[in-house]
Coordinates of C-alpha atoms in Angstrom, one line a residue:
M1008 CA 61.0 232.9 106.6
A1009 CA 59.9 233.0 110.2
S1010 CA 57.1 234.8 112.0
R1011 CA 58.2 237.6 114.2
R1012 CA 56.6 239.6 117.0
P1013 CA 56.3 243.3 116.1
D1014 CA 56.6 245.9 118.7
S1015 CA 53.0 247.1 118.7
F1016 CA 50.4 247.8 121.4
D1017 CA 46.6 247.3 121.1
G1018 CA 45.7 249.6 123.9
L1019 CA 45.2 246.7 126.4
G1020 CA 48.7 245.7 126.9
Y1021 CA 49.0 242.8 124.5
R1022 CA 51.4 242.6 121.7
G1023 CA 49.9 241.9 118.3
R1024 CA 51.3 240.1 115.3
D1025 CA 51.1 242.0 112.0
D1026 CA 53.2 239.7 110.0
P1027 CA 51.5 239.2 106.6
L1028 CA 52.1 235.4 106.8
Y1029 CA 50.9 235.1 110.4
G1030 CA 48.4 232.3 110.6
A1031 CA 48.1 232.3 106.8
G1032 CA 49.5 228.8 106.4
Y1033 CA 52.0 229.5 103.6
P1034 CA 54.7 226.9 103.0
V1035 CA 58.2 227.9 104.1
R1036 CA 61.3 226.8 102.1
S1037 CA 64.8 227.9 102.7
A1038 CA 66.5 230.1 100.1
G1039 CA 68.2 228.1 97.3
A1040 CA 66.6 224.8 98.2
P1041 CA 64.8 222.9 95.4
A1042 CA 61.0 223.0 95.5
E1043 CA 59.3 220.1 97.2
P1044 CA 55.8 219.7 95.8
Q1045 CA 54.7 217.1 98.2
L1046 CA 56.4 217.9 101.5
H1047 CA 55.8 221.3 103.1
H1048 CA 56.7 222.8 106.4
W1049 CA 54.2 225.3 107.8
V1050 CA 54.7 228.2 110.1
T1051 CA 52.4 227.6 113.1
T1052 CA 51.7 229.8 116.1
P1053 CA 49.7 229.2 119.3
P1054 CA 46.1 230.5 119.6
D1055 CA 45.7 234.1 120.6
I1056 CA 44.7 233.4 124.2
P1057 CA 45.8 235.7 127.0
G1058 CA 48.8 234.1 128.5
S1059 CA 50.0 232.5 125.3
R1060 CA 52.2 235.4 124.2
N1061 CA 56.0 235.2 124.2
L1062 CA 56.2 231.5 124.1
Y1063 CA 59.6 231.7 122.6
G1064 CA 62.5 233.5 124.1
A1065 CA 63.9 234.8 120.8
D1066 CA 62.2 237.0 118.2
R1067 CA 61.5 234.2 115.8
T1068 CA 59.5 230.9 115.8
P1069 CA 61.8 227.8 115.3
L1070 CA 61.1 225.9 112.1
H1071 CA 61.1 222.2 111.7
D1072 CA 63.5 222.2 108.7
E1073 CA 66.3 224.0 110.6
P1074 CA 69.2 222.0 112.1
P1075 CA 69.4 222.1 115.8
E1076 CA 72.0 224.3 117.5
P1077 CA 75.1 222.6 118.8
G1078 CA 74.4 221.0 122.1
A1079 CA 70.6 221.4 121.7
P1080 CA 68.3 218.3 121.9
A1081 CA 66.8 216.9 118.8
A1082 CA 63.4 218.4 117.7
G1083 CA 60.5 217.1 115.7
W1084 CA 59.4 213.5 115.3
D1085 CA 63.0 212.2 116.0
A1086 CA 63.1 213.9 119.4
P1087 CA 63.2 211.7 122.5
Q1088 CA 60.1 211.5 124.6
P1089 CA 61.2 212.0 128.2
G1090 CA 58.9 211.4 131.1
V1091 CA 58.8 215.2 131.9
P1092 CA 57.8 217.7 129.2
P1093 CA 60.6 220.1 128.2
A1094 CA 60.8 223.6 129.5
E1095 CA 59.2 225.2 126.5
Q1096 CA 56.2 223.0 126.8
L1097 CA 55.9 223.8 130.4
N1098 CA 56.1 227.5 129.7
R1099 CA 53.4 227.1 127.1
F1100 CA 51.2 225.2 129.5
A1101 CA 51.8 227.9 132.1
G1102 CA 50.7 230.6 129.7
F1103 CA 47.6 228.8 128.7
G1104 CA 46.8 227.9 132.3
I1105 CA 47.0 231.4 133.7
G1106 CA 45.2 232.9 130.8
L1107 CA 42.3 230.5 131.0
V1108 CA 42.0 230.9 134.8
S1109 CA 41.8 234.6 134.3
L1110 CA 39.1 234.3 131.6
F1111 CA 37.1 231.7 133.5
T1112 CA 37.2 233.8 136.7
E1113 CA 36.3 237.1 135.1
N1114 CA 33.4 235.7 133.0
V1115 CA 32.0 232.8 135.0
L1116 CA 33.0 232.7 138.7
A1117 CA 32.6 236.4 139.2
H1118 CA 29.1 236.6 137.6
P1119 CA 27.2 236.3 140.9
C1120 CA 29.0 239.4 142.1
I1121 CA 28.0 241.2 138.9
V1122 CA 24.4 240.1 139.3
F1123 CA 24.1 241.3 142.9
R1124 CA 26.0 244.5 142.2
R1125 CA 23.5 245.5 139.5
Q1126 CA 20.6 244.6 141.7
C1127 CA 21.9 246.9 144.4
Q1128 CA 22.5 249.7 141.9
V1129 CA 18.9 249.8 140.7
N1130 CA 17.3 249.1 144.1
Y1131 CA 16.8 252.6 145.4
H1132 CA 14.3 251.2 148.0
A1133 CA 17.1 249.3 149.9
R1134 CA 18.2 250.6 153.3
C1135 CA 21.5 248.8 153.2
Y1136 CA 23.9 250.0 150.5
H1137 CA 26.3 247.0 150.8
L1138 CA 29.4 249.2 150.6
T1139 CA 31.5 246.3 152.1
P1140 CA 31.9 242.8 150.7
F1141 CA 30.8 241.2 154.1
S1142 CA 27.2 242.3 153.9
A1143 CA 27.0 241.6 150.2
V1144 CA 28.3 238.1 150.5
A1145 CA 25.8 237.4 153.4
V1146 CA 22.8 238.4 151.3
M1147 CA 24.1 236.6 148.2
Y1148 CA 24.3 233.4 150.3
S1149 CA 20.7 233.9 151.6
I1150 CA 19.3 234.4 148.0
T1151 CA 21.2 231.3 146.8
K1152 CA 19.9 229.2 149.7
A1153 CA 16.3 230.2 149.0
Q1154 CA 16.2 230.2 145.2
G1155 CA 19.0 227.9 144.2
V1156 CA 22.4 228.3 142.6
K1157 CA 21.0 229.6 139.3
A1158 CA 19.6 232.7 141.0
L1159 CA 23.1 234.3 140.9
W1160 CA 24.2 232.9 137.6
K1161 CA 21.1 234.2 135.7
G1162 CA 21.8 236.2 132.5
M1163 CA 25.3 234.8 132.0
G1164 CA 24.6 233.7 128.5
S1165 CA 23.3 237.2 127.6
T1166 CA 26.6 238.8 128.8
F1167 CA 28.5 236.6 126.4
I1168 CA 26.1 237.7 123.6
V1169 CA 26.8 241.3 124.4
H1170 CA 30.6 240.6 124.3
G1171 CA 30.1 239.0 120.9
V1172 CA 28.0 241.9 119.6
T1173 CA 30.6 244.4 120.8
L1174 CA 33.5 242.6 119.2
G1175 CA 31.6 242.1 116.0
A1176 CA 30.5 245.7 115.8
E1177 CA 34.0 246.9 116.5
G1178 CA 35.4 244.8 113.7
I1179 CA 32.8 245.8 111.2
I1180 CA 33.1 249.5 111.9
S1181 CA 36.9 249.4 111.8
E1182 CA 36.7 247.5 108.5
F1183 CA 34.5 250.0 106.7
T1184 CA 35.9 253.2 108.3
P1185 CA 39.4 254.6 108.8
L1186 CA 39.0 254.3 112.6
P1187 CA 41.9 252.1 113.9
R1188 CA 41.0 249.1 115.9
E1189 CA 44.5 248.9 117.4
L1190 CA 47.0 251.6 118.2
P1191 CA 50.6 251.2 117.0
H1192 CA 53.4 251.6 119.5
R1193 CA 54.0 255.1 118.2
W1194 CA 50.6 256.6 117.8
S1195 CA 49.5 260.1 116.9
W1196 CA 46.7 262.1 118.5
K1197 CA 44.6 261.7 115.4
Q1198 CA 44.9 257.9 115.6
L1199 CA 44.1 258.0 119.3
A1200 CA 40.9 260.2 118.7
G1201 CA 39.8 257.7 116.0
H1202 CA 40.4 254.8 118.3
L1203 CA 38.4 256.2 121.1
L1204 CA 35.6 257.2 118.7
L1205 CA 35.5 253.6 117.6
K1206 CA 35.0 252.5 121.2
G1207 CA 32.2 254.9 121.7
L1208 CA 30.4 253.9 118.5
T1209 CA 30.7 250.3 119.4
A1210 CA 29.1 251.0 122.8
V1211 CA 26.2 252.8 121.0
V1212 CA 25.6 249.8 118.7
A1213 CA 25.6 247.3 121.6
L1214 CA 23.4 249.5 123.9
P1215 CA 20.0 247.9 123.2
F1216 CA 21.5 244.4 123.7
Y1217 CA 23.2 245.6 126.9
C1218 CA 19.9 246.9 128.3
A1219 CA 18.3 243.5 127.5
S1220 CA 21.1 241.7 129.2
L1221 CA 20.8 244.0 132.2
I1222 CA 17.1 243.0 132.6
E1223 CA 18.0 239.3 132.5
T1224 CA 20.7 239.7 135.2
V1225 CA 18.6 241.6 137.7
Q1226 CA 15.2 239.9 137.1
S1227 CA 14.2 237.8 140.1
E1228 CA 14.0 234.0 139.6
I1229 CA 10.7 234.0 141.5
V1230 CA 8.9 235.8 138.6
R1231 CA 10.9 234.4 135.8
D1232 CA 9.1 232.1 133.3
D1233 CA 11.5 229.3 132.5
S1234 CA 9.3 228.0 129.7
S1235 CA 9.7 231.1 127.6
A1236 CA 13.4 231.7 128.5
G1237 CA 15.9 231.2 125.8
L1238 CA 19.5 231.8 125.0
L1239 CA 18.7 234.3 122.2
D1240 CA 16.2 236.3 124.2
C1241 CA 18.8 239.0 124.6
V1242 CA 19.0 239.4 120.9
R1243 CA 15.3 239.4 120.4
E1244 CA 14.7 241.9 123.3
G1245 CA 17.5 244.1 122.1
L1246 CA 16.0 244.3 118.6
T1247 CA 12.6 244.9 120.2
R1248 CA 14.0 247.8 122.3
L1249 CA 15.8 249.2 119.2
L1250 CA 12.8 249.1 116.9
G1251 CA 10.2 250.0 119.5
V1252 CA 8.0 247.0 118.8
G1253 CA 7.0 243.9 120.7
A1254 CA 5.7 243.7 124.3
P1255 CA 4.5 247.0 125.6
H1256 CA 6.4 248.7 128.3
S1257 CA 5.6 251.4 130.8
R1258 CA 5.3 255.0 129.7
R1259 CA 8.3 255.8 131.8
L1260 CA 10.5 253.8 129.4
L1261 CA 13.3 256.1 128.2
P1262 CA 14.2 256.2 124.5
L1263 CA 17.6 254.9 123.6
S1264 CA 18.6 258.4 122.4
Y1265 CA 18.6 259.5 126.1
M1266 CA 21.3 257.0 126.9
L1267 CA 23.6 257.2 123.9
L1268 CA 25.9 259.8 125.3
P1269 CA 26.2 258.2 128.8
A1270 CA 26.8 254.8 127.3
A1271 CA 29.5 256.1 124.9
L1272 CA 31.1 258.2 127.7
H1273 CA 31.2 255.2 130.0
A1274 CA 32.8 253.0 127.4
V1275 CA 35.4 255.5 126.3
L1276 CA 36.4 256.5 129.9
R1277 CA 36.6 252.9 131.0
Y1278 CA 38.8 251.9 128.1
A1279 CA 41.1 255.0 128.5
I1280 CA 41.5 254.5 132.3
S1281 CA 42.0 250.8 132.1
A1282 CA 44.6 251.1 129.3
S1283 CA 46.5 253.9 131.0
V1284 CA 46.7 252.1 134.3
Q1285 CA 47.8 249.0 132.5
R1286 CA 50.6 250.8 130.8
V1287 CA 51.8 252.4 134.0
A1288 CA 51.7 249.0 135.8
L1289 CA 53.7 247.3 133.1
W1290 CA 56.2 250.2 133.1
L1291 CA 56.6 250.0 136.9
H1292 CA 57.1 246.3 136.8
Q1293 CA 59.8 246.5 134.1
R1294 CA 61.5 249.3 135.9
G1295 CA 61.5 247.5 139.3
R1296 CA 62.8 244.3 137.7
K1297 CA 65.7 246.1 136.2
Q1298 CA 66.6 247.9 139.4
R1299 CA 66.5 244.7 141.5
G1300 CA 68.3 242.7 138.8
D1301 CA 65.9 239.8 139.0
P1302 CA 66.8 236.7 137.0
A1303 CA 64.7 235.8 134.0
N1304 CA 61.5 234.0 134.9
P1305 CA 59.3 232.3 132.3
L1306 CA 56.2 233.5 134.1
D1307 CA 57.2 237.1 133.6
A1308 CA 56.6 236.7 129.9
Y1309 CA 52.8 236.9 130.3
F1310 CA 51.7 237.1 133.9
P1311 CA 52.5 240.9 134.3
E1312 CA 50.2 241.6 131.4
L1313 CA 47.3 239.8 133.1
A1314 CA 48.0 241.4 136.4
A1315 CA 48.2 244.8 134.8
A1316 CA 44.9 244.2 133.0
W1317 CA 43.3 243.2 136.4
A1318 CA 44.6 246.4 138.0
G1319 CA 43.4 248.5 135.1
S1320 CA 39.9 247.1 135.1
L1321 CA 39.7 247.5 138.9
V1322 CA 40.6 251.2 138.8
A1323 CA 38.3 251.9 135.9
D1324 CA 35.3 250.2 137.6
V1325 CA 35.9 252.0 140.9
V1326 CA 36.3 255.4 139.3
L1327 CA 33.2 255.0 137.0
F1328 CA 31.0 253.2 139.5
P1329 CA 28.6 256.3 139.9
L1330 CA 28.3 256.6 136.2
E1331 CA 27.5 252.9 135.8
T1332 CA 24.8 253.2 138.6
A1333 CA 23.1 256.0 136.7
L1334 CA 23.3 254.2 133.4
H1335 CA 21.8 251.0 134.8
R1336 CA 18.9 252.9 136.4
L1337 CA 18.1 254.6 133.1
G1338 CA 18.3 251.3 131.1
L1339 CA 15.9 249.6 133.5
Q1340 CA 13.4 252.3 133.9
G1341 CA 10.0 251.5 132.5
T1342 CA 10.7 247.9 131.7
R1343 CA 8.5 246.6 134.6
T1344 CA 11.3 244.5 136.0
I1345 CA 11.0 242.9 139.4
I1346 CA 14.2 242.3 141.4
D1347 CA 15.1 240.6 144.7
A1348 CA 15.2 242.5 147.9
T1349 CA 18.9 243.2 148.5
D1350 CA 18.3 244.0 152.2
G1351 CA 18.1 240.3 152.9
A1352 CA 14.5 240.5 154.2
V1353 CA 12.4 237.3 153.9
A1354 CA 8.7 236.7 153.8
A1355 CA 7.7 234.3 156.5
S1356 CA 4.4 233.5 154.8
N1357 CA 5.8 231.8 151.8
G1358 CA 8.4 229.5 153.3
G1359 CA 11.2 232.0 153.7
S1360 CA 11.5 233.1 150.1
P1361 CA 13.2 236.5 149.5
L1362 CA 10.9 239.4 148.9
V1363 CA 10.8 241.0 145.4
L1364 CA 10.4 244.6 144.6
P1365 CA 9.4 246.5 141.4
V1366 CA 11.7 249.1 139.9
N1367 CA 9.6 252.2 139.4
T1368 CA 11.9 255.1 138.7
Q1369 CA 10.8 258.3 137.0
Y1370 CA 14.0 260.0 135.8
D1371 CA 13.8 262.4 132.9
G1372 CA 17.3 261.8 131.7
F1373 CA 20.9 261.4 132.7
A1374 CA 21.4 264.7 134.5
D1375 CA 18.1 264.3 136.4
C1376 CA 19.1 260.8 137.5
L1377 CA 22.4 262.1 138.9
H1378 CA 20.7 265.0 140.7
A1379 CA 17.9 262.7 142.1
I1380 CA 20.4 260.2 143.5
R1381 CA 22.4 262.9 145.1
R1382 CA 19.4 264.6 146.6
K1383 CA 17.5 261.6 147.9
E1384 CA 20.2 259.0 148.6
G1385 CA 23.3 261.1 149.3
G1386 CA 26.8 260.5 147.8
A1387 CA 26.8 256.9 149.0
G1388 CA 23.8 256.2 146.8
F1389 CA 26.1 256.2 143.8
Y1390 CA 28.1 253.3 145.3
R1391 CA 25.3 250.9 146.1
G1392 CA 26.6 247.4 145.7
F1393 CA 30.3 248.5 145.9
G1394 CA 31.0 245.6 148.2
A1395 CA 30.1 243.1 145.5
L1396 CA 32.7 244.8 143.2
V1397 CA 35.3 244.4 145.9
A1398 CA 34.4 240.7 146.3
Q1399 CA 34.6 240.2 142.5
Y1400 CA 38.1 241.6 142.1
A1401 CA 39.3 240.0 145.3
L1402 CA 38.2 236.6 144.0
H1403 CA 39.8 237.3 140.6
G1404 CA 43.1 238.4 142.0
A1405 CA 43.2 235.5 144.5
L1406 CA 42.7 232.9 141.9
L1407 CA 45.1 234.6 139.5
A1408 CA 47.8 234.6 142.3
A1409 CA 47.0 231.0 143.2
A1410 CA 47.3 229.8 139.5
R1411 CA 50.7 231.7 139.2
T1412 CA 52.0 230.0 142.4
M1413 CA 50.9 226.5 141.3
L1414 CA 52.4 226.9 137.8
R1415 CA 55.6 228.3 139.3
L1416 CA 56.0 225.2 141.4
L1417 CA 55.3 223.1 138.4
L1418 CA 58.0 224.8 136.4
L1419 CA 60.5 224.4 139.3
E1420 CA 59.7 220.7 139.5
G1421 CA 60.2 220.4 135.7
K1422 CA 63.6 222.1 135.8
A1423 CA 64.7 220.0 138.8
S1424 CA 63.8 216.8 136.9

């Protein structure tokens, strides 16, 4: 029995494996063969990391107890150990390499852009909106030079905690409710509605922790107390915000009930737009490849999925940027948070350290926030910090393309050898 790759779609462009024996570790024995109580062969599959899909060209994973095909090199422990890894090992390495580069860039290298973008979104005092990446990068450099490198990597641990809470909440809700966590290849409208409802409920559960993470990412390092800072502060502050206990906040602090609908709407729309763009991008890639008659390329087994995911996230973030701006301002209101001055102004009296500003908004709700931004700041006020978003996806796309080029050259060298 061999594992197979079903034709399914999880809404993000990745093919899942619903084989009941996938990863279960059951011994595999060919039909009619006598039982071997001491020697077992196990079905193994690579970890579920983006870029590790489609590691085998056929629809089945080769087993160790099968005889090799005529003309094929020996496999297993008796296989020769050449100086250059075989093509399949190079393909596996290429998949892991591109996937890890994408994850590292999206969650680590791009974090300074996320920090500065959020600071711009909540800083309604700023005269410069930073609509282009050039002004954004210049101010980011000045803040880093004055406060150190950690000034733009603050709150990165809390973002991972929010991701973990989101994934855990999604798994628990889908386990105890009929809401599907993944969509099959042929889905019905009822399944789609339940799937989107699950995304909205997950965003509602993670909302208090998201607000706590938002505070950590925009709080200025000048006023941050390192002695009381901890990795689990995001969890503690999130529970404090949810239960309404702990350190007192301003009277302008909005209840979480005012932000439930905007948060759920943002999560559902972002997921729907990203998944739709990703499907269209994959379809256009497959169609163009068939029309051009391009030869088979090992990198095409997984790179198009990562590129389509990059395009889907980019389009979703651009379209929903105004909604995200309003949501961040509502989440930060009344928390007595002090942020860096995103205009790049410096105070000459304290050795050139960037100035800090308090966030003192007085919005009554989501609709009032949108109306106030439109009236006082104009349409461009919804896109404060848009240049940081452009820099973030430009960096991600450039490193993804560079990794693909390097691995392509590696595969070509392996084949030539």
